GROMACS .gro file of C-alpha atoms in nm:
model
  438
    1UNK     CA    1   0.906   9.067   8.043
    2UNK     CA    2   1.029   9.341   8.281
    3UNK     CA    3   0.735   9.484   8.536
    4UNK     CA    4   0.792   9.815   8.653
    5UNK     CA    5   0.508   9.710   8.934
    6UNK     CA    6   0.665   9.391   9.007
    7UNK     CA    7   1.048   9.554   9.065
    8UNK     CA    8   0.902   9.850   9.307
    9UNK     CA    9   0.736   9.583   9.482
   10UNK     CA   10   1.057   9.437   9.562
   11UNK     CA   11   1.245   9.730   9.590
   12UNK     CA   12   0.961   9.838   9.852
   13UNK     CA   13   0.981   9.530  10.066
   14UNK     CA   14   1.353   9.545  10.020
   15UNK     CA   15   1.395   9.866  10.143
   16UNK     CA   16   1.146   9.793  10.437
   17UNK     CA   17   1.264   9.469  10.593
   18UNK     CA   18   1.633   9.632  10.557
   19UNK     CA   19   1.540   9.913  10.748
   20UNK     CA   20   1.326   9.710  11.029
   21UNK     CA   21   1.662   9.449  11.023
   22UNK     CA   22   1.890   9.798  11.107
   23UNK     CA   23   1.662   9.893  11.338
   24UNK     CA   24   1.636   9.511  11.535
   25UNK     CA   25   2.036   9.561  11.553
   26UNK     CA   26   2.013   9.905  11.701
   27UNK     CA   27   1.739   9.797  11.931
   28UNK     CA   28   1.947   9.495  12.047
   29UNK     CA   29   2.275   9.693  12.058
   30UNK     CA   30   2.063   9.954  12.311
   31UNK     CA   31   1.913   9.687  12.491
   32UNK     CA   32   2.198   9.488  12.574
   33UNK     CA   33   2.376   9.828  12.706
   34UNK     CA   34   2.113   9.855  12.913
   35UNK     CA   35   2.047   9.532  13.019
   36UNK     CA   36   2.389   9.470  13.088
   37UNK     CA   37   2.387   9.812  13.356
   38UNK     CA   38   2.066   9.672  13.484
   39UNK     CA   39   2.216   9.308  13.543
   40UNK     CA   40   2.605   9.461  13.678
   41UNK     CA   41   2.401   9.660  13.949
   42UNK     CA   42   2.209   9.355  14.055
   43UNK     CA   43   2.486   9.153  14.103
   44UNK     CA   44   2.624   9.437  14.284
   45UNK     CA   45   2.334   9.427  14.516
   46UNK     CA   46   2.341   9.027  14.541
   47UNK     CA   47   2.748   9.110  14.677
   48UNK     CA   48   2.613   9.309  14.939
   49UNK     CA   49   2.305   9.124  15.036
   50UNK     CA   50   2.558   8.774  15.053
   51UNK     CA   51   2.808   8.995  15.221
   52UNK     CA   52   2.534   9.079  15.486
   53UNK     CA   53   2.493   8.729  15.520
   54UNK     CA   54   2.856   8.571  15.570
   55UNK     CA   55   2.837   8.825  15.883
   56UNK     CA   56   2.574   8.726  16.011
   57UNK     CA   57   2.633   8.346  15.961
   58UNK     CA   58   2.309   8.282  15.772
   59UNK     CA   59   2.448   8.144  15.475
   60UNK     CA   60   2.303   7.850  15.332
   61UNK     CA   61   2.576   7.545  15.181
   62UNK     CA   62   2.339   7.570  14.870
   63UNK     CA   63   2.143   7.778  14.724
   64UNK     CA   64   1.838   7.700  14.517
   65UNK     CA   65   1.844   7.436  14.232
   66UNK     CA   66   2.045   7.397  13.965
   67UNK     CA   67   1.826   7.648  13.713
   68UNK     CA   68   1.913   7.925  13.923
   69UNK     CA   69   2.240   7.935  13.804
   70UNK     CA   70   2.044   8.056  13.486
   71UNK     CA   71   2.000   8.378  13.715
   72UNK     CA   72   2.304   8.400  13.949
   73UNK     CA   73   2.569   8.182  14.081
   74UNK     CA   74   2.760   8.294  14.443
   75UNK     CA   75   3.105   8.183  14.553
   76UNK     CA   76   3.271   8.287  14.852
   77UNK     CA   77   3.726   8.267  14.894
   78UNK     CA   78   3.910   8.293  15.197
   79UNK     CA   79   4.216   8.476  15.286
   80UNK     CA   80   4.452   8.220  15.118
   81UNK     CA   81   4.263   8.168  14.805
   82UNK     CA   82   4.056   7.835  14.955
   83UNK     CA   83   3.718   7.865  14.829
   84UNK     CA   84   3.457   7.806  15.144
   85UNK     CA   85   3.096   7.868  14.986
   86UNK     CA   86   2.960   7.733  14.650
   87UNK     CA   87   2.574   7.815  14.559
   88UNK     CA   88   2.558   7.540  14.298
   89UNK     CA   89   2.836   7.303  14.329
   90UNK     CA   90   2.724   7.097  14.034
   91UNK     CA   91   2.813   7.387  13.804
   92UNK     CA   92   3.113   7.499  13.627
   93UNK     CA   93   3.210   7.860  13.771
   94UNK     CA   94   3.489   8.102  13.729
   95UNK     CA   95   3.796   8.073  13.937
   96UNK     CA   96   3.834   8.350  14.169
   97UNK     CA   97   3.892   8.673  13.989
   98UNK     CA   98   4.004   9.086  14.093
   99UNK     CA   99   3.716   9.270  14.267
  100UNK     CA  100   3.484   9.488  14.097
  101UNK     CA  101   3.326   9.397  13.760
  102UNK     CA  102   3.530   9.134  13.531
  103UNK     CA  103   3.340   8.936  13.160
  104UNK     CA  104   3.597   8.608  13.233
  105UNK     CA  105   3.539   8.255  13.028
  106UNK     CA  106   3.524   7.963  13.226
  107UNK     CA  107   3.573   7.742  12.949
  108UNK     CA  108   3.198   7.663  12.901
  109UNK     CA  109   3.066   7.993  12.872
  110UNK     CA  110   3.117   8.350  12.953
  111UNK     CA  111   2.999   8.484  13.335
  112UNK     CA  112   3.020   8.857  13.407
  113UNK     CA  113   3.155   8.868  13.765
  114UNK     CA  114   3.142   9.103  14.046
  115UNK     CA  115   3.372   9.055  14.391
  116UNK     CA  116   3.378   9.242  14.704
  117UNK     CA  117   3.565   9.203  15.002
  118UNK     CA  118   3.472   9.150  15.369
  119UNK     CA  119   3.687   9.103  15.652
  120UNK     CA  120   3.980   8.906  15.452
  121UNK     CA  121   3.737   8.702  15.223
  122UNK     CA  122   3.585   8.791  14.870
  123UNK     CA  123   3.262   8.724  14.796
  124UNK     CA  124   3.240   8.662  14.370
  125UNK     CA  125   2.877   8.678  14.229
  126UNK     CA  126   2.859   8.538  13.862
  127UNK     CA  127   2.612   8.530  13.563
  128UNK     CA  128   2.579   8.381  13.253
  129UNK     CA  129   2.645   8.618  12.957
  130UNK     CA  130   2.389   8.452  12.733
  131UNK     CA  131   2.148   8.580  12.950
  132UNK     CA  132   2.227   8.944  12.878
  133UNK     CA  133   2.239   8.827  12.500
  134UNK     CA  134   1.872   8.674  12.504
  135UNK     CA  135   1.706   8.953  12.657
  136UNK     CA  136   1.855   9.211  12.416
  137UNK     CA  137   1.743   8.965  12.127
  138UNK     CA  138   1.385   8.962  12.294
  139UNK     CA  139   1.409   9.311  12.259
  140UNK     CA  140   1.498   9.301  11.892
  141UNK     CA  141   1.274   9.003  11.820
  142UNK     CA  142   0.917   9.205  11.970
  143UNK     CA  143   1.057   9.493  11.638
  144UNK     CA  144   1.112   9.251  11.395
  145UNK     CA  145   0.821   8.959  11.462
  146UNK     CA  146   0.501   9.166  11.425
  147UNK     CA  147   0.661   9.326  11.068
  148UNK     CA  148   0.767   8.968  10.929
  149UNK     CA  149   0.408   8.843  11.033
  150UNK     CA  150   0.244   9.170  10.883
  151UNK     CA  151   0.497   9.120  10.519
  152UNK     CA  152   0.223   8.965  10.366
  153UNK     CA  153  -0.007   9.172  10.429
  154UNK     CA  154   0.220   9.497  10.338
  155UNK     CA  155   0.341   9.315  10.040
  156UNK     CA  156  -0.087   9.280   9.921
  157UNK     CA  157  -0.117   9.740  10.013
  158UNK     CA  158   0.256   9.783   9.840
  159UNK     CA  159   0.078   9.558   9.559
  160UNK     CA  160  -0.249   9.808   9.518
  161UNK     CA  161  -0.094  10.104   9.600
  162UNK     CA  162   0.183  10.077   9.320
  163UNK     CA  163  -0.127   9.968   9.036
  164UNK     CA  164  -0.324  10.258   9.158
  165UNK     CA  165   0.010  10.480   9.110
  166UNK     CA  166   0.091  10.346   8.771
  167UNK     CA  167  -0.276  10.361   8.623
  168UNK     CA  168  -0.226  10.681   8.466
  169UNK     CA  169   0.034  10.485   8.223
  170UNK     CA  170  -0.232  10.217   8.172
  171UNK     CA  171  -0.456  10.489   8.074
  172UNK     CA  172  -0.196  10.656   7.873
  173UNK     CA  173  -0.183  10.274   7.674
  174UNK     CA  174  -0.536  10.272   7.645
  175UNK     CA  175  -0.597  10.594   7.458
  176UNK     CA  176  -0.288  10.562   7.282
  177UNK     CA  177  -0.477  10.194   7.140
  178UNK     CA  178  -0.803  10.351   7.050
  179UNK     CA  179  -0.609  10.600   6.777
  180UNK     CA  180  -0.609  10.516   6.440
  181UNK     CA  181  -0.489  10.596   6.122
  182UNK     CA  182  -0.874  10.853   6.133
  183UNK     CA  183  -0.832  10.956   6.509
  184UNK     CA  184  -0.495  11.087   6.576
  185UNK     CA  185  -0.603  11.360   6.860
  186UNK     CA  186  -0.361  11.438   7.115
  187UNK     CA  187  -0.425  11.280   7.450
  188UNK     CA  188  -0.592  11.424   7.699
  189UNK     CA  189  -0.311  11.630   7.947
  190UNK     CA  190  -0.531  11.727   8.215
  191UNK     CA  191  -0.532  11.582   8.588
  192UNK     CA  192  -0.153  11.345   8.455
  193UNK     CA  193   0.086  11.338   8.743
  194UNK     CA  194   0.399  11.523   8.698
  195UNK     CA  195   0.575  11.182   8.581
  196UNK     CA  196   0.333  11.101   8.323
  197UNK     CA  197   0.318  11.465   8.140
  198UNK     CA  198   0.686  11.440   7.947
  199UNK     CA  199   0.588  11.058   7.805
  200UNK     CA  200   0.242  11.237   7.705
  201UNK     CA  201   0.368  11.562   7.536
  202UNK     CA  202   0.620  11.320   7.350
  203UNK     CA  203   0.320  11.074   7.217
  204UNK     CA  204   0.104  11.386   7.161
  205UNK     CA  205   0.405  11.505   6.924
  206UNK     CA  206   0.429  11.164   6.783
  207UNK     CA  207   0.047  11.172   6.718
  208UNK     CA  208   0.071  11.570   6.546
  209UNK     CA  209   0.350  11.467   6.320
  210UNK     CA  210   0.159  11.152   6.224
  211UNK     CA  211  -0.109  11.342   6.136
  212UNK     CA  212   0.050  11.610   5.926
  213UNK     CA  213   0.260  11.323   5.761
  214UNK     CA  214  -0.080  11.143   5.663
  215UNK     CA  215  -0.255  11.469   5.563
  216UNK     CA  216   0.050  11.487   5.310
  217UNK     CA  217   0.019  11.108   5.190
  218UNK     CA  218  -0.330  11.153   5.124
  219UNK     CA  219  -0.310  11.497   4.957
  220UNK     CA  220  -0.038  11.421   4.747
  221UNK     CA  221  -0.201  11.139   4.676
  222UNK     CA  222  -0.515  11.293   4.561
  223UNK     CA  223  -0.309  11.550   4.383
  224UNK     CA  224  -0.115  11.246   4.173
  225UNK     CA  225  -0.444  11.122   4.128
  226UNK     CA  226  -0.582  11.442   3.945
  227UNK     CA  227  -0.263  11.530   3.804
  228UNK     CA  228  -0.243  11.188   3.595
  229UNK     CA  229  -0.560  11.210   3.515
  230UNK     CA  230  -0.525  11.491   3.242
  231UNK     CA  231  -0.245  11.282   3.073
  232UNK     CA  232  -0.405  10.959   3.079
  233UNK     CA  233  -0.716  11.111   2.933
  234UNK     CA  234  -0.513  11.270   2.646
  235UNK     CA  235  -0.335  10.915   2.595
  236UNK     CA  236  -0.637  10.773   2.566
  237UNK     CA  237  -0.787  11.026   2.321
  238UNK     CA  238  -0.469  10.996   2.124
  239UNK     CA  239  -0.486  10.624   2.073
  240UNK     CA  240  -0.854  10.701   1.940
  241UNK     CA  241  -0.709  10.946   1.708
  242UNK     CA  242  -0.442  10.702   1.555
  243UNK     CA  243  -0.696  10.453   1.513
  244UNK     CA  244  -0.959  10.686   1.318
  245UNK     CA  245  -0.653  10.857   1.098
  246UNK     CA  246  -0.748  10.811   0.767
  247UNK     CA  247  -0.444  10.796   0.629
  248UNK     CA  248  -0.058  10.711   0.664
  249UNK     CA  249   0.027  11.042   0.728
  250UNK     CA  250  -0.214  11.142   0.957
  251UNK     CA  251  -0.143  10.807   1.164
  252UNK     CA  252   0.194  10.864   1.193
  253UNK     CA  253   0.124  11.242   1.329
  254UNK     CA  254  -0.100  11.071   1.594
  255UNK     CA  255   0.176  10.828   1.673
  256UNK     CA  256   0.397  11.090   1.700
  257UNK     CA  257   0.165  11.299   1.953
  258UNK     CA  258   0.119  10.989   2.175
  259UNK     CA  259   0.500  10.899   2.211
  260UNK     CA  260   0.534  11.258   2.334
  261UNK     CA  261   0.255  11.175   2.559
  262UNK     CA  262   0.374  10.869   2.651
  263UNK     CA  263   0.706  11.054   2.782
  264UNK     CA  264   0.538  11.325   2.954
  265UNK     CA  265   0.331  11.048   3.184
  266UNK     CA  266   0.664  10.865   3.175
  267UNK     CA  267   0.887  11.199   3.341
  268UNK     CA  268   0.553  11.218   3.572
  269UNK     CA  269   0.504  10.889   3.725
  270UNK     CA  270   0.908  10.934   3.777
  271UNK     CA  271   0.896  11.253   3.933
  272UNK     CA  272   0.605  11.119   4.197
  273UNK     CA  273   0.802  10.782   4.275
  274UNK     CA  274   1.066  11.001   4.365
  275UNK     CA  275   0.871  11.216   4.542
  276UNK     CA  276   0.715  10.956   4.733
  277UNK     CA  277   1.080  10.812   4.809
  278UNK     CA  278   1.130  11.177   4.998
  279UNK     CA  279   0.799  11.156   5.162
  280UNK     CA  280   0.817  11.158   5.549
  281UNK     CA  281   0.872  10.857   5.726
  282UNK     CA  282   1.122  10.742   5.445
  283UNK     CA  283   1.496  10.628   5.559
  284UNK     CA  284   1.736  10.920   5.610
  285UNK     CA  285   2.030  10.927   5.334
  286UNK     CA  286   2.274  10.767   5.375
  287UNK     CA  287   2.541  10.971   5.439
  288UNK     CA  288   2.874  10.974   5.190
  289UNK     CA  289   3.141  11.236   5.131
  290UNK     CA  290   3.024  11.406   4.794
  291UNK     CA  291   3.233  11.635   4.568
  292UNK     CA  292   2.976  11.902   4.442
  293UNK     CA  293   3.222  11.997   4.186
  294UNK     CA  294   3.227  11.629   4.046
  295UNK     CA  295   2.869  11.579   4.067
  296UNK     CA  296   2.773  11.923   3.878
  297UNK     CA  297   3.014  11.780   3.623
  298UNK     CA  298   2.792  11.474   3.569
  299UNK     CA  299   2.472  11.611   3.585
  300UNK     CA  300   2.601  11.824   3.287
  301UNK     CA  301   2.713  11.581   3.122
  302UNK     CA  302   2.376  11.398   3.123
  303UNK     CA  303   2.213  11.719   2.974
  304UNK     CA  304   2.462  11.887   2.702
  305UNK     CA  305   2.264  11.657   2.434
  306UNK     CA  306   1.917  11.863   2.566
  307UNK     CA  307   2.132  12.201   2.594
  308UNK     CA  308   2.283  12.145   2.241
  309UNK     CA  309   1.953  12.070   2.070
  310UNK     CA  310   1.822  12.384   2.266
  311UNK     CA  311   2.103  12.594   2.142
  312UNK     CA  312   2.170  12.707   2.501
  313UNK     CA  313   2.543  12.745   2.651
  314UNK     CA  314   2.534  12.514   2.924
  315UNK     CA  315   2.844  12.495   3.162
  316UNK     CA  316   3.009  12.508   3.483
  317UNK     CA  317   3.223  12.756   3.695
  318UNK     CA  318   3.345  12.593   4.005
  319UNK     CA  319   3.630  12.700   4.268
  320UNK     CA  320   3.936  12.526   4.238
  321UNK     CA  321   3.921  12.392   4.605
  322UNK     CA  322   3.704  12.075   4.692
  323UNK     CA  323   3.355  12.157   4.776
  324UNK     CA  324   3.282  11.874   5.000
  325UNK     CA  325   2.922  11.777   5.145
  326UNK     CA  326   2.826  11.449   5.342
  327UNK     CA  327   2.471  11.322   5.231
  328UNK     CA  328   2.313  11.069   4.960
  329UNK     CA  329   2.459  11.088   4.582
  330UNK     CA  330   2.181  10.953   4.401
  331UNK     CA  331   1.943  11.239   4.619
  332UNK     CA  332   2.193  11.497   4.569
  333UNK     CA  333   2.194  11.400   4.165
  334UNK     CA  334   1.825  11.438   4.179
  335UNK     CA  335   1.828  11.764   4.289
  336UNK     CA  336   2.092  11.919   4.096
  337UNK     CA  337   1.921  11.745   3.775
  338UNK     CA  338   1.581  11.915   3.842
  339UNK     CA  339   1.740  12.230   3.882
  340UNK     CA  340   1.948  12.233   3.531
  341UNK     CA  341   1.625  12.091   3.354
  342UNK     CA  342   1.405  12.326   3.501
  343UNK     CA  343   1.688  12.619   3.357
  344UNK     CA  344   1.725  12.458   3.040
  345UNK     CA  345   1.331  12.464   2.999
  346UNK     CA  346   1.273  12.811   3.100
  347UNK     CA  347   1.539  12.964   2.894
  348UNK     CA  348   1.496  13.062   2.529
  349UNK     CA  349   1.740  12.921   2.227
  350UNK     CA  350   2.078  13.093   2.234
  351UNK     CA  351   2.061  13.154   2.641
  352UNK     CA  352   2.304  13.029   2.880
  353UNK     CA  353   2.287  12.832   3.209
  354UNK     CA  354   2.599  12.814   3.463
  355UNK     CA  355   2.659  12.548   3.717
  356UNK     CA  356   2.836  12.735   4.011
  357UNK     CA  357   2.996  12.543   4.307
  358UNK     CA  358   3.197  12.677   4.578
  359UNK     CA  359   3.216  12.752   4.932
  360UNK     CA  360   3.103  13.080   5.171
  361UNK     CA  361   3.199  13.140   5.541
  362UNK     CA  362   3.265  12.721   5.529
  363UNK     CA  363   2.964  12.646   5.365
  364UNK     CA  364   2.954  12.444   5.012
  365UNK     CA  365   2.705  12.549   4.782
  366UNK     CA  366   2.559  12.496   4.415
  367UNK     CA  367   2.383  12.689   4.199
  368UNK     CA  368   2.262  12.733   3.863
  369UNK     CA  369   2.218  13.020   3.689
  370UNK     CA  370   2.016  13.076   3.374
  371UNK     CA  371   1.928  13.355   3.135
  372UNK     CA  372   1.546  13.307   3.098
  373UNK     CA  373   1.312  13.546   3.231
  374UNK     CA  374   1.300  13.442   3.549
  375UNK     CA  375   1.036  13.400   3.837
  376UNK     CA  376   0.865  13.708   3.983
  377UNK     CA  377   0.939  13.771   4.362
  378UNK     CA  378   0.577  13.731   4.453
  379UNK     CA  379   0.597  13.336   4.283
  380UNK     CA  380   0.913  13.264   4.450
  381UNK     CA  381   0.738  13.025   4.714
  382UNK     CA  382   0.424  12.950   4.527
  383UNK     CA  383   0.703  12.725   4.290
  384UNK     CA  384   0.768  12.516   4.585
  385UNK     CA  385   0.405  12.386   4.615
  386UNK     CA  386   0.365  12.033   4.417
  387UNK     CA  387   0.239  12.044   4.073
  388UNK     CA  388   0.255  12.408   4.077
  389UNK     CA  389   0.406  12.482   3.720
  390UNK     CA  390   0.497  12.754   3.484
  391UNK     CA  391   0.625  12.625   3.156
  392UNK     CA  392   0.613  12.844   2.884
  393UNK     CA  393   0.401  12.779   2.606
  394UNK     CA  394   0.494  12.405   2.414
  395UNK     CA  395   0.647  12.296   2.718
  396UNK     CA  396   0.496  12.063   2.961
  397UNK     CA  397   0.605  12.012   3.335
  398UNK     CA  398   0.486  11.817   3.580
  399UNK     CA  399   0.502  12.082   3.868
  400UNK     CA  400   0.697  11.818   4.104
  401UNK     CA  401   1.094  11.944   4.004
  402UNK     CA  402   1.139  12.231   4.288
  403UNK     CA  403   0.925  12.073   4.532
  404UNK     CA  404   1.149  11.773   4.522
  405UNK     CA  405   1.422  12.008   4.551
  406UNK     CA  406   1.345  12.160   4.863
  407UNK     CA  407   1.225  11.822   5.006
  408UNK     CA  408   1.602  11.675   4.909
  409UNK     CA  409   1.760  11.941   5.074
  410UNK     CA  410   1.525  11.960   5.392
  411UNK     CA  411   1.680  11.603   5.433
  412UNK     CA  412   2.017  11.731   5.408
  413UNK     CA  413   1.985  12.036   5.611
  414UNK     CA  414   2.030  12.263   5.313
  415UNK     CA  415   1.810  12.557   5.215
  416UNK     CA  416   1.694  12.665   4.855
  417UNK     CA  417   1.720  13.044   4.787
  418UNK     CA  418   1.574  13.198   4.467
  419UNK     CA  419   1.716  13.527   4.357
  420UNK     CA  420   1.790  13.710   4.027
  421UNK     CA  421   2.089  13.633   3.850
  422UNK     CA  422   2.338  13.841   3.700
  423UNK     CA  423   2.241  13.641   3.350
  424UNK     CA  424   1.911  13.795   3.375
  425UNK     CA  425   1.709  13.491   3.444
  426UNK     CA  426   1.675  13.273   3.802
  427UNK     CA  427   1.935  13.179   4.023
  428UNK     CA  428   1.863  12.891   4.257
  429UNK     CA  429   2.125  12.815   4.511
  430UNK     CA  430   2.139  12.579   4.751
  431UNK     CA  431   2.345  12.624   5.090
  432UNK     CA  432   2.424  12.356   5.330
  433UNK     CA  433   2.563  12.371   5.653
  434UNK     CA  434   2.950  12.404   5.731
  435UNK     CA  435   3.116  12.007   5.731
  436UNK     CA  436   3.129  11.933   6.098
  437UNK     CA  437   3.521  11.922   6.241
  438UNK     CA  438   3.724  11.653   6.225
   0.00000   0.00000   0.00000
């Protein structure tokens, strides 16, 4: 698993030895510069002080042992190129070379050399180069030995220091655990670092819409609870009757009373499971091109046998181009189904109901019109609200048909509008947003 402590840990340390490693190579960049200006101008001095010497004829046929060549080595050349002095004849040294400063390889090493001449001869002081190179890596060594023996150590701070900075997300974890399907306040946004606020405004929105979408659950399911309790209770007292009827006829009448109620709890319990399907939290529709004009065909289809034993003119007026939307069939079906019923039951025998499907500024629509009496202004949003009903008298609703309506075409970004129609009665048109370009 993937530890946000673990990789700025190593990102830390990274970072830190890479910058002590740059600044070991600038240190022994500088310090070879300048050891290599402090070493030229000693050999300088040794040329003079051996010059000094040869005049004064107190030269010595050797000088020193053999690990002073580590410091200097000194060779002297006459006129004609014989050499007459050697300080350490038992090493390997540069032939003779120009005067002044010269980096030569005598074929087991490099020597930086410096020659001067006096009175015909030249006197050549060498040194080893690696000498230059292993003061400049002392140099770099005394920046980079204390912080390699101290990376422990830094690693262990790094270690607290990161836990400490990412305990406000540990504390964020905790109080996000101790909610529950009963405690779903936000979390607490005082004293979070700057880092921490955006992931806690997003779980404190998480948490609100949570909430509201289990207030919903529980009150619609509170209100299915009480609403199919009046129907069961009238089954029940139904069944009673049948069984007490004293006669054939009066048994069949009580048969014929429970079917009905049979079909009313029937229409109910289907309008809640769909409903619940369009309850939040459920899976978007899936999304299909859909011909309103084909689907308003269907759906009246499905209810000419209701219109006809109503008496009412049910039809359709549509445009004669496509009026194309992209959302679920079956939820589309739903809605337009709910809408004819609900027309069909509020409008008196001999009435009419249109189907109208077309397009405005780019944007299909549907709507039915119907010739009943309507819905006052001042109930226009009250009809929304579940089991919220106003059948006329001898017919029975379950409240649920608008509300799943608007809920169906919430999910498709559509709106419901209720207005008067030109029939006289409600118009109920639903607008969805312009098809997106190609």
């Amino acid at each position: 698993m993937m530890s946000i402590r673990r990789q700025l840990l190593l990102a830390l340390l990274s970072v830190s030895t890479l910058a002590t490693l740059v600044g070991a190579l600038a240190t022994y960049r500088t310090a070879r510069e300048e050891a290599s200006a402090l070493l030229d101008y000693q050999l300088r001095q040794l040329a003079l002080s051996f010059r000094d010497q040869a005049r004064h004829g107190t030269l010595r046929h050797e000088y020193g042992g053999a690990d002073d060549v580590e410091e200097f080595a000194v060779q002297i050349w006459a006129a004609d190129g014989t050499r007459i002095y050697l300080s350490h004849p038992r090493q390997e040294l540069p032939d003779q070379v120009s005067l002044g400063y010269a980096t030569v390889d005598s074929g087991h090493g490099q020597w930086r050399v410096f020659g001067l001449q006096q009175a015909g001869q030249v006197i050549q002081v060498a040194q080893p180069m690696h000498l230059r190179d292993r003061l400049a890596l002392a140099a770099a060594l005394r920046i980079v030995a204390p912080f390699l023996l101290l990376l422990p150590v830094l690693g262990v701070l790094l270690w607290l220091v990161i836990g400490r900075g990412l305990r406000p997300l540990v504390d964020v974890a905790r109080a996000v655990s101790a909610r529950n399907a009963i405690a779903l306040d936000p979390l607490p946004a005082r004293q979070v670092p700057v880092e921490v606020m955006p992931l806690v405004v997003a779980l404190n929105d998480l948490l609100l819409r949570l909430r509201r979408a289990l207030e919903q659950q529980r009150d619609f399911v509170a209100d299915a609870a009480h609403e199919l309790r009046t129907p069961l209770a009238a089954l029940t007292l139904q069944v009673q009757l049948a069984e007490r009827a004293a006669d054939g006829a009066a048994r069949a009448e009580a048969f014929a009373d429970l079917k009905g109620g049979l079909q009313r709890a029937t229409h109910s319990v289907q309008q809640l499971l769909t409903l619940a399907r369009l309850e939040p939290g459920a899976s978007e529709p899936a999304s299909q091109t859909v011909d309103l004009r084909q689907l308003a065909a269907q759906v009246i289809a499905d209810h000419l046998p209701l219109a006809e034993a109503r008496r009412i003119d049910l039809g359709a007026s549509p445009q004669q181009q496509p009026c194309i939307v992209s959302g679920d069939p079956d939820a589309l079906r739903i809605l337009l189904a709910n809408l004819v019923s609900n027309a069909l039951r509020y409008t008196p025998a001999g009435g009419r109901v249109d189907v109208v499907t077309g397009s405005a500024d780019a944007a299909p629509f549907v709507e039915v019109c119907d010739s009943g009496e309507g819905i006052p202004p001042a109930e226009r949003e009250r009809v929304f609200d579940r089991f919220y009903r106003r059948a006329p008298a001898g017919e029975a609703g379950s409240g649920l048909g608008l509300a799943i309506v608007r809920s169906i075409a919430e999910r498709h970004r559509a709106r419901v509008l209720l207005e008067q129609a030109d029939l006289g009665g409600l118009r109920a048109r639903v607008e969805f947003p312009p098809p997106l370009p190609a």
